[in-house]
């Protein structure tokens, strides 16, 4: 039996992915209406969870049905399920389009995962979004547009392998210093204090373990 190394969470936002973005070895969690997309693409989910206010149809017998009067979104409930199962590599699909409040909330979930020591990414129609902290290599090809947006403030930020370099710089959410950089060879970031949202342009499939 093939071990499933990565967890993919299919949300109920606008469908911005294809079957090619999912590997046969992925563990699939459908959050509420994300089940519609799975069924349309003949994807068999491992877990279905939500309050199902955005899904109409027959649910699997083992679906985890949540109360509609709850504190967490269905996407957060799906993330917590993935963390409870021990996954350290998580990808969100259909998590960006439709409502700006859900998009911002889902980016917050990437930060929540980072705080738990887990790599979580959001794949959108034209970019990959993640949260970075400490020292990290950036998964970007030469020529890709890469933006760094601090969560609050980030200090001691050093960028290498980019068109615009920084050395021990301070970034603030109220400034646009990190917008629209361009990756060169071996791009990386080092952050002494804080965390940053990283947006890598250039839509491509991220099947498999991207670390």
PDB file of C-alpha atoms in Angstrom, residues 50-204:
ATOM      1  CA  UNK A  50     -18.085  20.553   7.030  1.00  0.00           C
ATOM      2  CA  UNK A  51     -21.461  21.949   7.969  1.00  0.00           C
ATOM      3  CA  UNK A  52     -22.498  21.427   4.330  1.00  0.00           C
ATOM      4  CA  UNK A  53     -24.241  24.733   3.808  1.00  0.00           C
ATOM      5  CA  UNK A  54     -22.561  24.888   0.373  1.00  0.00           C
ATOM      6  CA  UNK A  55     -23.125  21.276  -0.664  1.00  0.00           C
ATOM      7  CA  UNK A  56     -26.257  19.687  -2.028  1.00  0.00           C
ATOM      8  CA  UNK A  57     -26.313  15.962  -2.574  1.00  0.00           C
ATOM      9  CA  UNK A  58     -25.754  12.693  -0.806  1.00  0.00           C
ATOM     10  CA  UNK A  59     -22.952  12.654   1.739  1.00  0.00           C
ATOM     11  CA  UNK A  60     -20.674   9.701   2.431  1.00  0.00           C
ATOM     12  CA  UNK A  61     -21.781   7.726   5.469  1.00  0.00           C
ATOM     13  CA  UNK A  62     -18.539   8.572   7.267  1.00  0.00           C
ATOM     14  CA  UNK A  63     -18.726  12.345   6.591  1.00  0.00           C
ATOM     15  CA  UNK A  64     -17.848  14.524   9.582  1.00  0.00           C
ATOM     16  CA  UNK A  65     -20.871  16.816   9.949  1.00  0.00           C
ATOM     17  CA  UNK A  66     -20.272  20.019  11.896  1.00  0.00           C
ATOM     18  CA  UNK A  67     -22.751  22.335  13.554  1.00  0.00           C
ATOM     19  CA  UNK A  68     -23.479  25.390  11.413  1.00  0.00           C
ATOM     20  CA  UNK A  69     -23.206  27.596  14.506  1.00  0.00           C
ATOM     21  CA  UNK A  70     -19.470  27.181  15.056  1.00  0.00           C
ATOM     22  CA  UNK A  71     -16.345  29.283  15.513  1.00  0.00           C
ATOM     23  CA  UNK A  72     -14.132  27.666  12.843  1.00  0.00           C
ATOM     24  CA  UNK A  73     -14.638  27.769   9.091  1.00  0.00           C
ATOM     25  CA  UNK A  74     -14.873  24.443   7.290  1.00  0.00           C
ATOM     26  CA  UNK A  75     -11.368  25.064   5.896  1.00  0.00           C
ATOM     27  CA  UNK A  76      -9.985  25.467   9.419  1.00  0.00           C
ATOM     28  CA  UNK A  77     -11.754  22.310  10.552  1.00  0.00           C
ATOM     29  CA  UNK A  78     -10.189  20.488   7.583  1.00  0.00           C
ATOM     30  CA  UNK A  79      -6.734  21.842   8.440  1.00  0.00           C
ATOM     31  CA  UNK A  80      -7.062  20.734  12.069  1.00  0.00           C
ATOM     32  CA  UNK A  81      -8.099  17.285  10.842  1.00  0.00           C
ATOM     33  CA  UNK A  82      -4.973  17.141   8.672  1.00  0.00           C
ATOM     34  CA  UNK A  83      -2.751  18.243  11.557  1.00  0.00           C
ATOM     35  CA  UNK A  84      -4.342  15.712  13.880  1.00  0.00           C
ATOM     36  CA  UNK A  85      -3.491  12.995  11.365  1.00  0.00           C
ATOM     37  CA  UNK A  86       0.151  14.074  11.406  1.00  0.00           C
ATOM     38  CA  UNK A  87       0.567  15.601   7.953  1.00  0.00           C
ATOM     39  CA  UNK A  88       3.428  18.081   7.627  1.00  0.00           C
ATOM     40  CA  UNK A  89       2.915  18.926   3.939  1.00  0.00           C
ATOM     41  CA  UNK A  90      -0.489  20.440   3.147  1.00  0.00           C
ATOM     42  CA  UNK A  91      -1.912  22.100   0.032  1.00  0.00           C
ATOM     43  CA  UNK A  92      -5.143  24.099  -0.151  1.00  0.00           C
ATOM     44  CA  UNK A  93      -7.108  24.098  -3.416  1.00  0.00           C
ATOM     45  CA  UNK A  94     -10.155  26.247  -4.300  1.00  0.00           C
ATOM     46  CA  UNK A  95      -9.299  28.376  -1.270  1.00  0.00           C
ATOM     47  CA  UNK A  96      -8.677  31.762  -2.900  1.00  0.00           C
ATOM     48  CA  UNK A  97     -11.526  32.717  -5.216  1.00  0.00           C
ATOM     49  CA  UNK A  98     -15.042  33.875  -4.458  1.00  0.00           C
ATOM     50  CA  UNK A  99     -14.906  35.844  -1.192  1.00  0.00           C
ATOM     51  CA  UNK A 100     -12.113  38.112  -0.002  1.00  0.00           C
ATOM     52  CA  UNK A 101     -12.884  37.384   3.661  1.00  0.00           C
ATOM     53  CA  UNK A 102     -12.417  33.654   3.110  1.00  0.00           C
ATOM     54  CA  UNK A 103      -9.205  34.305   1.166  1.00  0.00           C
ATOM     55  CA  UNK A 104      -7.756  36.375   4.016  1.00  0.00           C
ATOM     56  CA  UNK A 105      -8.920  33.807   6.548  1.00  0.00           C
ATOM     57  CA  UNK A 106      -7.324  30.993   4.568  1.00  0.00           C
ATOM     58  CA  UNK A 107      -4.016  32.871   4.378  1.00  0.00           C
ATOM     59  CA  UNK A 108      -4.306  33.110   8.152  1.00  0.00           C
ATOM     60  CA  UNK A 109      -4.584  29.313   8.202  1.00  0.00           C
ATOM     61  CA  UNK A 110      -1.248  29.092   6.385  1.00  0.00           C
ATOM     62  CA  UNK A 111       0.231  31.109   9.261  1.00  0.00           C
ATOM     63  CA  UNK A 112      -1.487  28.841  11.794  1.00  0.00           C
ATOM     64  CA  UNK A 113       0.077  25.813  10.108  1.00  0.00           C
ATOM     65  CA  UNK A 114       3.496  27.506  10.076  1.00  0.00           C
ATOM     66  CA  UNK A 115       3.207  28.091  13.822  1.00  0.00           C
ATOM     67  CA  UNK A 116       2.695  24.346  14.172  1.00  0.00           C
ATOM     68  CA  UNK A 117       5.867  23.684  12.169  1.00  0.00           C
ATOM     69  CA  UNK A 118       3.932  22.517   9.108  1.00  0.00           C
ATOM     70  CA  UNK A 119       4.481  23.491   5.466  1.00  0.00           C
ATOM     71  CA  UNK A 120       1.145  24.619   4.018  1.00  0.00           C
ATOM     72  CA  UNK A 121       0.593  26.230   0.620  1.00  0.00           C
ATOM     73  CA  UNK A 122      -2.366  27.625  -1.265  1.00  0.00           C
ATOM     74  CA  UNK A 123      -2.530  27.014  -4.991  1.00  0.00           C
ATOM     75  CA  UNK A 124      -4.515  29.633  -6.925  1.00  0.00           C
ATOM     76  CA  UNK A 125      -5.219  30.232 -10.589  1.00  0.00           C
ATOM     77  CA  UNK A 126      -1.989  32.170 -11.087  1.00  0.00           C
ATOM     78  CA  UNK A 127       0.238  31.812  -8.027  1.00  0.00           C
ATOM     79  CA  UNK A 128       1.310  29.779  -5.014  1.00  0.00           C
ATOM     80  CA  UNK A 129       0.928  31.374  -1.572  1.00  0.00           C
ATOM     81  CA  UNK A 130       2.779  30.307   1.566  1.00  0.00           C
ATOM     82  CA  UNK A 131       4.024  31.740   4.852  1.00  0.00           C
ATOM     83  CA  UNK A 132       7.784  31.817   5.448  1.00  0.00           C
ATOM     84  CA  UNK A 133       9.889  32.382   8.548  1.00  0.00           C
ATOM     85  CA  UNK A 134      13.479  31.742   9.564  1.00  0.00           C
ATOM     86  CA  UNK A 135      15.737  30.680   6.687  1.00  0.00           C
ATOM     87  CA  UNK A 136      14.045  29.166   3.652  1.00  0.00           C
ATOM     88  CA  UNK A 137      14.670  28.448   0.000  1.00  0.00           C
ATOM     89  CA  UNK A 138      11.917  29.829  -2.214  1.00  0.00           C
ATOM     90  CA  UNK A 139      10.393  27.454  -4.751  1.00  0.00           C
ATOM     91  CA  UNK A 140      10.450  29.840  -7.706  1.00  0.00           C
ATOM     92  CA  UNK A 141      11.879  29.613 -11.196  1.00  0.00           C
ATOM     93  CA  UNK A 142      14.107  32.304 -12.624  1.00  0.00           C
ATOM     94  CA  UNK A 143      11.890  35.115 -13.897  1.00  0.00           C
ATOM     95  CA  UNK A 144       8.968  34.385 -11.564  1.00  0.00           C
ATOM     96  CA  UNK A 145       7.443  37.350  -9.779  1.00  0.00           C
ATOM     97  CA  UNK A 146       7.757  36.913  -6.006  1.00  0.00           C
ATOM     98  CA  UNK A 147       6.234  39.164  -3.356  1.00  0.00           C
ATOM     99  CA  UNK A 148       6.863  39.179   0.388  1.00  0.00           C
ATOM    100  CA  UNK A 149       4.248  40.702   2.684  1.00  0.00           C
ATOM    101  CA  UNK A 150       5.036  40.782   6.408  1.00  0.00           C
ATOM    102  CA  UNK A 151       2.444  39.631   8.913  1.00  0.00           C
ATOM    103  CA  UNK A 152       2.563  42.805  10.973  1.00  0.00           C
ATOM    104  CA  UNK A 153       6.302  43.459  10.962  1.00  0.00           C
ATOM    105  CA  UNK A 154       9.320  41.376   9.987  1.00  0.00           C
ATOM    106  CA  UNK A 155      12.861  42.295  11.034  1.00  0.00           C
ATOM    107  CA  UNK A 156      16.300  41.297   9.837  1.00  0.00           C
ATOM    108  CA  UNK A 157      15.070  40.242   6.387  1.00  0.00           C
ATOM    109  CA  UNK A 158      17.769  39.194   3.926  1.00  0.00           C
ATOM    110  CA  UNK A 159      16.841  38.293   0.346  1.00  0.00           C
ATOM    111  CA  UNK A 160      19.271  36.439  -1.899  1.00  0.00           C
ATOM    112  CA  UNK A 161      18.844  35.227  -5.492  1.00  0.00           C
ATOM    113  CA  UNK A 162      16.435  38.018  -6.429  1.00  0.00           C
ATOM    114  CA  UNK A 163      16.610  41.061  -8.661  1.00  0.00           C
ATOM    115  CA  UNK A 164      16.143  43.284  -5.615  1.00  0.00           C
ATOM    116  CA  UNK A 165      18.236  42.220  -2.647  1.00  0.00           C
ATOM    117  CA  UNK A 166      17.938  43.193   0.996  1.00  0.00           C
ATOM    118  CA  UNK A 167      20.362  42.812   3.871  1.00  0.00           C
ATOM    119  CA  UNK A 168      18.956  42.756   7.407  1.00  0.00           C
ATOM    120  CA  UNK A 169      16.029  44.962   6.342  1.00  0.00           C
ATOM    121  CA  UNK A 170      12.823  45.737   8.222  1.00  0.00           C
ATOM    122  CA  UNK A 171       9.468  45.151   6.530  1.00  0.00           C
ATOM    123  CA  UNK A 172       6.102  46.518   7.642  1.00  0.00           C
ATOM    124  CA  UNK A 173       2.574  45.557   6.591  1.00  0.00           C
ATOM    125  CA  UNK A 174       1.883  49.262   5.955  1.00  0.00           C
ATOM    126  CA  UNK A 175       4.697  49.475   3.363  1.00  0.00           C
ATOM    127  CA  UNK A 176       4.996  47.853  -0.076  1.00  0.00           C
ATOM    128  CA  UNK A 177       8.730  47.152   0.006  1.00  0.00           C
ATOM    129  CA  UNK A 178       8.359  43.459  -0.767  1.00  0.00           C
ATOM    130  CA  UNK A 179       5.949  43.646  -3.693  1.00  0.00           C
ATOM    131  CA  UNK A 180       6.903  42.410  -7.198  1.00  0.00           C
ATOM    132  CA  UNK A 181      10.444  41.165  -6.815  1.00  0.00           C
ATOM    133  CA  UNK A 182      11.839  38.817  -9.471  1.00  0.00           C
ATOM    134  CA  UNK A 183      13.508  35.477  -8.791  1.00  0.00           C
ATOM    135  CA  UNK A 184      16.957  34.743 -10.186  1.00  0.00           C
ATOM    136  CA  UNK A 185      18.936  31.596  -9.337  1.00  0.00           C
ATOM    137  CA  UNK A 186      18.529  29.864  -5.970  1.00  0.00           C
ATOM    138  CA  UNK A 187      16.222  32.437  -4.348  1.00  0.00           C
ATOM    139  CA  UNK A 188      16.097  32.400  -0.555  1.00  0.00           C
ATOM    140  CA  UNK A 189      14.938  34.458   2.394  1.00  0.00           C
ATOM    141  CA  UNK A 190      16.237  34.791   5.929  1.00  0.00           C
ATOM    142  CA  UNK A 191      14.033  36.394   8.593  1.00  0.00           C
ATOM    143  CA  UNK A 192      15.425  37.056  12.065  1.00  0.00           C
ATOM    144  CA  UNK A 193      12.071  37.994  13.603  1.00  0.00           C
ATOM    145  CA  UNK A 194       8.521  37.587  12.325  1.00  0.00           C
ATOM    146  CA  UNK A 195       6.886  35.855   9.389  1.00  0.00           C
ATOM    147  CA  UNK A 196       5.941  36.859   5.850  1.00  0.00           C
ATOM    148  CA  UNK A 197       3.380  35.870   3.263  1.00  0.00           C
ATOM    149  CA  UNK A 198       5.196  34.715   0.125  1.00  0.00           C
ATOM    150  CA  UNK A 199       3.381  34.919  -3.219  1.00  0.00           C
ATOM    151  CA  UNK A 200       5.092  33.206  -6.157  1.00  0.00           C
ATOM    152  CA  UNK A 201       3.587  34.032  -9.551  1.00  0.00           C
ATOM    153  CA  UNK A 202       3.695  31.696 -12.502  1.00  0.00           C
ATOM    154  CA  UNK A 203       0.940  29.084 -12.226  1.00  0.00           C
ATOM    155  CA  UNK A 204       2.152  25.490 -12.286  1.00  0.00           C
TER     156      UNK A 204
END
